[in-house]
XYZ file of C-alpha atoms in Angstrom:
612
model
C 0.039 -0.017 -0.452
C 1.192 3.293 -1.272
C 0.952 7.275 0.766
C 1.139 10.026 0.421
C 3.932 11.883 2.266
C 1.647 13.534 5.071
C 5.095 15.762 5.910
C 5.391 18.874 4.640
C 8.096 21.255 5.228
C 8.574 25.121 4.500
C 6.750 26.182 1.954
C 7.534 29.093 -0.946
C 7.380 32.354 0.031
C 10.236 34.830 2.332
C 7.876 35.132 4.969
C 6.388 33.674 8.296
C 3.754 32.697 6.086
C 6.406 30.895 2.969
C 9.827 30.349 2.427
C 11.677 30.920 -0.819
C 12.916 26.972 -2.723
C 11.319 23.995 -2.661
C 10.828 21.416 0.752
C 13.193 20.678 1.974
C 16.187 22.361 -0.430
C 17.307 26.030 -0.709
C 17.707 27.933 -4.257
C 20.921 29.738 -3.131
C 22.607 26.814 -3.093
C 26.413 26.580 -3.354
C 28.308 28.496 -5.449
C 25.626 31.624 -5.118
C 26.916 31.441 -1.671
C 30.191 32.966 -1.578
C 28.483 35.907 -4.181
C 26.440 36.431 -2.010
C 25.698 39.035 1.513
C 24.672 36.034 3.205
C 28.637 34.732 3.216
C 29.651 37.468 5.061
C 27.106 36.565 8.090
C 28.267 32.708 7.494
C 32.184 34.407 8.475
C 30.674 36.239 10.977
C 30.170 33.276 13.261
C 33.720 33.165 13.670
C 34.369 36.301 15.267
C 34.076 34.839 18.714
C 37.162 32.420 17.963
C 39.233 34.150 15.999
C 41.878 33.914 18.378
C 41.211 30.213 18.316
C 41.279 29.882 14.740
C 43.964 32.252 14.475
C 46.299 29.023 16.245
C 44.471 26.830 14.385
C 45.305 27.497 11.173
C 48.490 28.129 12.607
C 49.341 24.501 13.506
C 47.929 22.994 10.607
C 50.296 24.917 8.957
C 52.777 23.360 11.130
C 51.502 19.991 10.274
C 51.456 20.599 6.074
C 55.232 21.359 6.046
C 56.432 18.806 8.283
C 53.796 16.405 6.182
C 56.663 18.095 2.883
C 59.931 17.989 5.136
C 59.680 14.509 5.445
C 59.857 13.343 2.233
C 62.987 15.915 1.765
C 64.792 14.283 4.929
C 64.132 10.700 3.724
C 65.881 11.358 0.097
C 68.247 13.631 1.711
C 69.132 10.605 3.929
C 69.048 8.001 0.763
C 71.741 9.845 -0.786
C 73.896 9.984 2.421
C 73.261 5.730 2.566
C 74.435 5.830 -1.855
C 77.034 8.498 -1.564
C 79.309 7.657 1.985
C 80.450 5.484 3.449
C 78.674 3.842 6.578
C 81.564 5.352 8.940
C 80.742 8.518 7.706
C 77.610 8.739 7.783
C 76.323 7.556 10.848
C 76.329 10.924 12.998
C 74.847 12.998 9.959
C 71.643 9.972 10.048
C 71.915 10.760 14.004
C 71.341 14.129 13.774
C 68.586 14.038 10.491
C 67.092 11.178 12.774
C 66.734 13.306 15.473
C 65.442 16.225 13.701
C 62.863 14.220 12.246
C 61.570 12.865 15.414
C 61.575 16.166 16.896
C 59.704 17.199 14.103
C 56.886 14.311 14.456
C 56.181 15.283 18.443
C 55.948 18.269 16.830
C 53.191 17.250 14.556
C 51.869 15.458 16.958
C 51.825 18.548 19.338
C 50.549 20.399 16.115
C 47.209 17.892 14.961
C 45.986 17.658 18.551
C 45.387 20.799 18.658
C 43.927 20.836 14.951
C 42.050 18.370 15.994
C 40.531 19.374 20.142
C 40.002 22.500 19.908
C 38.999 22.531 16.051
C 36.635 20.241 16.834
C 35.478 22.083 19.807
C 35.143 25.084 17.893
C 33.086 24.359 15.390
C 30.575 22.122 18.507
C 30.294 25.862 19.507
C 29.897 27.811 16.068
C 27.466 24.558 15.941
C 25.412 26.072 19.988
C 25.269 29.937 18.702
C 23.690 28.905 15.465
C 21.503 26.845 17.300
C 21.022 29.462 19.299
C 20.066 32.061 17.320
C 17.561 29.438 15.269
C 15.494 28.910 18.452
C 15.544 32.036 19.615
C 14.248 33.811 15.911
C 11.815 29.759 15.685
C 10.832 30.922 19.389
C 9.546 35.429 17.964
C 7.715 33.545 14.621
C 3.472 32.882 15.353
C 1.485 30.965 15.002
C 0.653 31.568 11.345
C 4.334 30.122 10.462
C 3.570 26.825 12.697
C -0.035 26.193 11.626
C 1.439 25.650 8.262
C 5.067 23.736 9.065
C 5.434 20.427 10.555
C 7.806 19.693 14.408
C 9.957 17.079 12.715
C 10.642 19.157 9.771
C 12.255 22.482 11.835
C 13.520 19.708 14.291
C 16.018 18.410 11.453
C 16.943 21.582 10.574
C 18.022 22.627 13.850
C 19.692 19.228 14.456
C 21.117 17.774 11.106
C 21.704 20.869 9.035
C 23.772 22.420 11.526
C 25.948 19.541 12.437
C 26.996 20.132 8.779
C 27.513 23.683 9.151
C 29.857 23.043 12.345
C 31.928 20.547 9.831
C 32.374 22.758 7.155
C 33.231 25.919 10.320
C 36.026 23.691 11.565
C 37.702 21.459 8.308
C 37.355 23.864 5.740
C 39.731 26.398 6.634
C 41.892 23.427 7.988
C 41.241 21.206 4.919
C 42.028 24.296 2.786
C 45.866 25.956 4.533
C 46.985 22.358 4.700
C 46.226 21.150 1.096
C 47.085 24.550 -0.438
C 50.748 24.468 2.026
C 51.124 20.948 0.683
C 50.429 21.406 -2.885
C 52.508 24.039 -3.228
C 55.800 22.298 -1.098
C 55.356 19.419 -2.806
C 55.548 21.263 -6.551
C 57.669 23.834 -5.792
C 60.619 19.673 -4.104
C 59.372 17.468 -7.506
C 60.284 20.216 -9.915
C 64.192 20.687 -8.121
C 64.492 17.233 -7.997
C 62.734 16.832 -12.228
C 60.428 19.257 -13.904
C 59.787 17.016 -16.454
C 58.102 14.338 -14.170
C 56.928 17.010 -12.300
C 54.717 18.142 -14.431
C 53.907 14.882 -15.604
C 52.430 13.765 -12.127
C 50.587 17.122 -11.531
C 48.942 16.435 -15.285
C 47.176 14.505 -13.342
C 45.403 16.934 -11.199
C 42.807 18.597 -12.976
C 41.084 15.607 -14.629
C 41.490 14.670 -10.777
C 39.394 17.726 -9.796
C 37.074 17.597 -12.453
C 36.056 14.151 -11.732
C 36.004 14.862 -7.922
C 33.625 18.070 -8.266
C 31.604 16.220 -11.178
C 30.952 13.534 -8.419
C 30.823 15.860 -5.560
C 27.547 17.539 -7.483
C 26.623 14.366 -7.791
C 26.186 13.521 -4.059
C 24.987 16.685 -3.238
C 21.907 16.507 -5.337
C 21.212 12.901 -3.156
C 22.223 13.978 0.094
C 19.955 17.512 -0.219
C 17.052 14.477 -1.505
C 18.490 12.366 1.863
C 17.911 15.369 4.242
C 14.237 16.228 2.371
C 13.324 12.507 3.334
C 15.516 11.983 7.220
C 13.184 15.080 7.845
C 9.983 13.549 6.234
C 10.844 10.381 8.562
C 11.520 12.221 12.151
C 7.790 14.067 11.016
C 6.334 10.703 10.711
C 8.009 9.224 14.325
C 7.165 13.330 15.919
C 3.228 12.853 13.946
C 2.959 8.961 15.735
C 4.449 9.067 18.761
C 2.790 12.378 19.840
C -0.209 10.969 19.304
C 0.737 7.348 20.782
C -2.540 6.943 22.530
C -4.405 7.553 19.990
C -2.844 4.822 17.999
C -3.323 2.741 20.411
C -6.716 2.377 21.389
C -7.637 2.480 17.513
C -5.537 0.065 17.132
C -3.905 1.590 14.336
C -0.636 -0.006 14.647
C -0.562 -1.559 11.219
C -0.929 1.698 9.755
C 1.118 4.446 11.107
C 4.055 1.344 10.928
C 2.937 1.856 7.214
C 3.343 4.846 7.242
C 6.291 4.747 8.924
C 7.506 2.517 6.347
C 7.081 3.794 3.448
C 8.969 6.964 4.454
C 11.890 5.362 5.390
C 11.608 3.146 2.211
C 12.046 6.763 0.242
C 15.108 7.823 2.840
C 16.754 4.438 1.646
C 15.985 4.878 -1.619
C 17.130 8.531 -1.876
C 21.098 7.237 0.394
C 21.232 4.520 -2.680
C 22.050 7.461 -5.121
C 24.202 8.588 -2.705
C 26.291 6.009 -2.034
C 26.499 4.961 -5.674
C 27.836 8.362 -6.495
C 29.972 7.784 -3.255
C 31.609 4.341 -3.775
C 32.439 5.924 -8.385
C 34.400 8.429 -6.687
C 36.012 6.647 -4.341
C 37.178 3.955 -6.632
C 37.444 6.770 -9.003
C 40.362 8.462 -6.878
C 41.618 5.576 -5.830
C 42.368 4.533 -9.870
C 43.696 7.927 -10.173
C 45.880 7.224 -7.737
C 47.254 4.214 -8.864
C 47.977 5.002 -12.235
C 50.237 8.274 -11.101
C 52.753 5.908 -9.055
C 52.613 4.076 -12.296
C 53.109 7.113 -13.880
C 55.451 7.823 -11.993
C 57.822 4.554 -11.467
C 57.893 4.104 -15.112
C 58.328 8.245 -15.778
C 61.226 7.933 -12.871
C 62.700 4.494 -14.332
C 63.256 6.342 -17.872
C 65.249 9.024 -16.234
C 67.364 6.470 -14.032
C 68.161 5.472 -17.511
C 68.811 8.373 -19.061
C 71.079 9.269 -16.393
C 68.215 12.722 -16.063
C 67.411 11.315 -12.382
C 69.070 10.005 -8.805
C 67.331 6.985 -6.863
C 67.192 9.530 -4.301
C 65.349 11.309 -6.265
C 62.250 9.152 -7.381
C 62.363 7.834 -3.346
C 61.451 11.523 -3.090
C 58.970 11.150 -6.192
C 57.415 8.154 -4.282
C 57.212 9.487 -0.466
C 55.987 13.034 -1.774
C 53.319 11.325 -4.376
C 51.264 9.945 -1.133
C 51.771 13.581 0.087
C 50.061 15.204 -3.032
C 47.746 12.569 -3.151
C 46.714 14.140 0.009
C 45.748 17.735 -0.972
C 43.997 16.749 -4.115
C 41.653 14.423 -1.198
C 41.317 17.345 0.824
C 39.791 20.389 -2.168
C 37.569 17.417 -2.953
C 36.502 17.334 0.844
C 36.639 20.822 0.836
C 33.528 20.687 -1.925
C 31.816 17.634 0.427
C 31.896 19.819 3.060
C 30.963 23.212 1.202
C 27.756 21.297 -0.243
C 26.865 19.791 2.619
C 27.643 22.935 4.696
C 26.290 25.624 2.424
C 22.775 23.410 2.100
C 22.678 23.231 5.775
C 23.373 27.277 6.206
C 21.254 28.083 2.651
C 17.885 26.310 4.957
C 19.183 27.555 8.121
C 19.233 31.604 6.428
C 15.677 30.737 5.405
C 13.999 30.574 9.152
C 16.530 33.289 10.378
C 15.310 34.953 6.670
C 11.623 35.066 7.586
C 9.585 37.594 8.658
C 7.878 37.678 11.782
C 4.275 38.694 10.281
C 3.381 39.798 14.271
C 6.498 41.949 15.075
C 6.770 44.844 17.303
C 6.180 48.160 16.297
C 9.674 50.810 14.996
C 7.259 52.697 18.764
C 5.587 50.546 20.208
C 4.431 50.798 23.621
C 5.371 49.692 27.039
C 2.085 49.418 29.005
C 1.998 48.626 32.554
C -1.002 46.976 33.977
C -3.585 46.971 32.209
C -7.831 47.805 33.075
C -9.049 45.522 30.500
C -11.111 47.627 28.929
C -11.337 45.492 25.232
C -12.974 46.460 21.917
C -13.209 44.861 18.297
C -13.620 47.902 15.591
C -15.535 46.902 12.765
C -12.874 43.557 12.698
C -12.642 41.380 9.694
C -10.428 38.117 10.032
C -9.153 35.000 7.740
C -6.472 32.602 7.815
C -4.816 33.006 4.824
C -6.128 34.567 0.912
C -7.846 31.974 0.426
C -9.678 30.980 3.189
C -13.639 32.153 4.155
C -13.369 34.698 6.721
C -14.298 34.060 9.904
C -15.393 36.973 11.336
C -16.454 40.035 9.088
C -17.715 43.538 10.449
C -17.004 42.647 14.363
C -17.896 45.393 17.049
C -17.342 44.038 20.361
C -16.643 46.625 23.475
C -15.848 44.699 27.029
C -15.939 46.492 30.211
C -13.096 46.319 32.429
C -14.014 43.834 35.291
C -16.797 42.539 32.407
C -17.624 38.572 32.944
C -18.201 38.002 28.985
C -19.132 34.563 28.127
C -19.019 33.647 24.026
C -21.366 30.748 22.731
C -22.384 29.385 19.697
C -21.624 25.788 17.310
C -18.553 25.220 16.698
C -16.317 26.983 14.032
C -17.621 30.589 14.277
C -14.684 31.899 15.270
C -15.086 31.961 19.384
C -11.504 31.360 20.097
C -9.938 32.974 16.787
C -11.937 36.225 18.874
C -10.540 35.592 21.335
C -6.785 34.758 19.908
C -6.802 38.415 18.197
C -7.244 39.986 21.388
C -2.725 39.460 22.450
C -2.351 39.631 18.589
C -1.603 35.263 18.100
C -2.991 36.719 14.264
C -3.348 39.839 13.709
C -6.917 42.024 11.975
C -7.032 41.913 8.041
C -9.647 44.833 8.908
C -10.350 47.291 11.358
C -8.439 47.117 15.645
C -8.610 45.080 18.265
C -8.203 47.797 21.310
C -7.459 47.446 24.485
C -7.759 50.502 27.347
C -7.584 52.053 23.835
C -4.619 51.299 22.047
C -4.921 49.330 19.779
C -2.857 46.075 20.359
C -0.645 46.485 17.361
C 1.034 49.204 18.650
C 1.544 47.454 22.147
C 4.920 46.096 22.110
C 3.677 41.878 22.379
C 5.727 41.342 25.508
C 3.744 44.356 27.466
C 0.803 43.262 25.713
C 0.836 39.229 26.513
C 2.215 40.064 29.473
C -1.957 41.698 30.775
C -4.019 38.714 29.421
C -4.033 35.059 30.735
C -4.835 32.273 28.273
C -5.993 28.982 29.209
C -6.931 26.783 26.582
C -9.234 22.953 26.153
C -5.729 21.272 24.902
C -3.300 21.835 27.938
C 0.110 21.715 26.960
C 2.149 20.922 30.057
C 6.498 20.857 30.020
C 8.247 18.283 30.972
C 9.294 18.592 34.900
C 7.576 18.673 38.287
C 3.670 20.107 38.897
C 5.153 22.757 40.807
C 7.289 23.938 37.578
C 4.728 23.692 35.434
C 2.688 26.067 37.738
C 5.350 28.512 38.298
C 6.412 28.965 34.368
C 3.178 31.837 34.690
C 5.248 34.053 36.895
C 8.670 32.619 37.603
C 10.500 33.248 40.775
C 6.299 33.212 42.941
C 7.239 31.200 46.304
C 5.963 28.202 47.095
C 2.829 29.255 48.697
C 2.182 30.964 46.123
C 1.932 28.275 43.709
C -0.040 26.127 46.125
C -2.539 29.198 46.905
C -3.324 29.353 43.259
C -3.434 25.895 42.687
C -5.454 26.366 45.874
C -7.723 28.703 43.900
C -7.686 26.024 40.507
C -9.451 22.792 42.548
C -5.816 21.516 41.831
C -4.196 21.537 46.040
C -6.038 18.208 46.779
C -4.805 15.538 44.357
C -1.641 17.497 44.174
C -0.985 16.817 47.713
C -1.547 13.409 47.089
C 0.960 12.853 44.841
C 4.198 10.689 45.028
C 6.644 13.406 45.898
C 3.331 16.213 46.227
C 4.227 19.486 44.100
C 7.783 18.100 42.856
C 6.438 15.124 41.419
C 7.123 14.442 37.959
C 4.637 14.486 35.452
C 6.685 13.429 32.053
C 6.964 15.276 28.886
C 3.209 16.427 28.313
C 1.940 15.583 31.421
C 1.126 12.167 30.207
C 1.721 11.143 34.160
C -1.762 12.874 34.477
C -5.622 12.212 33.663
C -7.330 15.483 31.179
C -9.043 16.862 33.933
C -5.747 17.374 36.418
C -3.365 18.392 33.179
C -6.321 20.741 32.751
C -6.357 22.405 36.990
C -2.516 22.578 36.356
C -2.802 25.165 33.325
C -6.056 26.863 35.698
C -3.576 27.067 38.483
C -0.717 27.979 36.114
C -2.633 31.134 35.457
C -4.347 31.821 38.781
C -0.532 32.777 39.464
C -0.213 34.591 36.545
C -2.668 37.424 37.566
C -3.038 38.926 34.142
C -6.059 42.191 34.191
C -7.505 39.903 31.383
C -8.161 36.061 31.586
C -9.039 34.730 28.993
C -10.626 30.248 28.940
C -11.510 28.478 26.011
C -13.144 25.286 27.222
C -11.209 25.408 29.925
C -13.289 23.697 32.394
C -14.515 20.917 30.566
C -12.469 18.446 31.016
C -13.321 18.958 34.786
C -15.075 17.026 37.135
C -18.435 19.526 38.398
C -16.182 19.972 42.421
C -13.228 21.454 40.692
C -16.001 22.875 37.878
C -17.703 24.733 41.022
C -14.142 25.483 41.922
C -13.150 27.130 39.686
C -16.265 28.529 38.522
C -15.973 30.100 42.356
C -12.586 31.495 42.305
C -13.666 33.341 38.372
C -16.949 34.875 39.125
C -14.526 36.054 42.239
C -12.920 38.139 40.054
C -16.160 39.894 38.802
C -15.249 43.479 39.074
C -11.414 42.822 39.621
C -10.376 41.399 36.143
C -11.946 41.403 32.329
C -12.954 37.433 32.164
C -14.065 36.285 28.516
C -14.705 32.271 28.642
C -15.817 30.369 25.774
C -18.350 27.229 27.275
C -19.901 24.530 24.791
C -21.583 23.721 28.198
C -24.151 26.824 28.829
C -24.390 25.635 32.800
C -20.401 27.031 32.751
C -21.705 30.633 31.851
C -25.112 31.124 32.943
C -23.681 33.392 35.840
C -22.000 35.449 33.335
C -22.776 39.480 33.271
C -23.879 39.385 29.761
C -23.450 35.884 27.195
C -22.357 36.941 23.149
C -24.236 33.723 20.866
C -22.082 34.017 17.258
C -23.233 32.313 14.660
C -22.020 31.923 10.891
C -23.728 35.858 10.781
C -21.876 37.112 13.583
C -22.642 38.699 16.773
C -26.229 37.457 16.582
C -27.311 37.905 20.032
C -25.691 39.313 23.201
C -26.776 39.503 27.285
C -27.350 37.679 30.178
C -28.662 33.999 30.709
C -32.316 35.431 31.518
C -32.721 37.305 28.777
C -31.584 35.561 26.011
C -33.802 32.905 27.325
C -36.564 35.081 27.620
C -35.854 36.159 24.053
C -36.213 32.186 22.876
C -33.663 32.947 20.022
C -30.132 31.359 19.263
C -29.326 31.320 22.886
C -32.936 29.382 24.417
C -32.346 26.983 21.466
C -29.011 26.046 21.817
C -30.063 26.384 25.759
C -32.362 23.488 25.149
C -30.965 20.966 23.155
C -28.277 20.912 25.652
C -31.201 19.832 28.155
C -32.837 17.487 26.321
C -29.389 15.405 25.999
């Protein structure tokens, strides 16, 4: 059975709604990166590590220089042995041998520095990239995440940035070593026999062309593989996040089939990569062997013609091994550049997304709000092609008023509340808080005024207390306990093995749905904002807990502005004003008694619930 790919990566435009390039790829790869302003940004991540980088490259020069000097010294030793007697050569052999041992020791020290500090520098730069990307992701608005999959974004935070760090670390080192070795070997060999040197170096352009061709094929396969592994991550995240639903519906076979489909697509993408790598590896091996054959044959002819001494041939053969290393390093640089530039371009794709919702340049900071909310001719839709959710809505909520929103599903109740903290921006009209258009307020100060409890609760891995303290970091244990009591959560928390210090697992999986809901309510009670929004927040509570929460809310009437979305009308009958939303907009408003007497939509909804 074939399954369609459910993973969606980043869409095309360069905004929170869309990004450049095809899913999982970039149109600015990799050659264009060197010619673009992005390259300056790439280099900017070296700035905090300039001293380490300088020392690292200096050590790389020593490593390459010593590698070139050792064959030269070996050739010199051979010449001494051939041209001098045993007694005469011993002091010179001892001196040269000691020098070579010293160089080997220096080589080991420099190589150790390059290996350790270079890798550590790369890891730190990867951490810097990940820090910046994570911070930027937190600034992107709900609309961005409505269109993305967590698995695909996780792939960018992990796999892509590891490839970038490899380029940061190995790129300069390999380039330095390759240049020093290549130039040094050419200088040494040309001083011995220029014609044989030119014969050897004639192989290099062919090897380079072959390597670049193979590198392009490997990079294309790698890009596809990276896209496919993002799809695998997305599938795994999707299934494991919903494992309770999977098992309750015995959907294991379905999920396994979907995973197997994505896994097969990943393996197919790797097949092309491994084929390219095999062709490259064996091709380079064949070129190296051909170079050795050419040196042996050419060197033998040169010795026969008395234009080359045997010690020169020894130096040639030893240097040949050194010469292959720069070629391999240049190829490795091409590979690292392909992978790293791809990863960095994908990193920039997200970093260059401008949040659709951000602070205005002259955004206002407000203190504690009074809680007056007004919708002025508000219209909103989720996308250009979507139907309008709200159209020309006008509504005013007084400070401290308890307002309930009721109506059928899908008429915009949750959307209306999401517009107040600017989780989305209106397309027309304005949402006002204390007479200020919310778009003129800083997001931090605006959202500090608002506490939301949603039907879909999210708790973080950690303890009960830590999840409640999220409402106000630094709150005392007494304040945490008081908030839990007002949310009707204290009794069940006290019964947990470690009480408030009990670990609740990722997303609070060790708690029941009602317990998770009560913790989320306690969290917003601890925040104590002037505006409280409850979106079906008591639907998962038992009657006793619901009454405790309602009592706490009613105690805040006049002190906090309360907006409560409810399908269960019995929970909002004591609201000071009930707003009835339908597909036609705001159809009715009034108290429970007024709306029942009117006999309209609310009365019919109430009657339907009583009949169930």
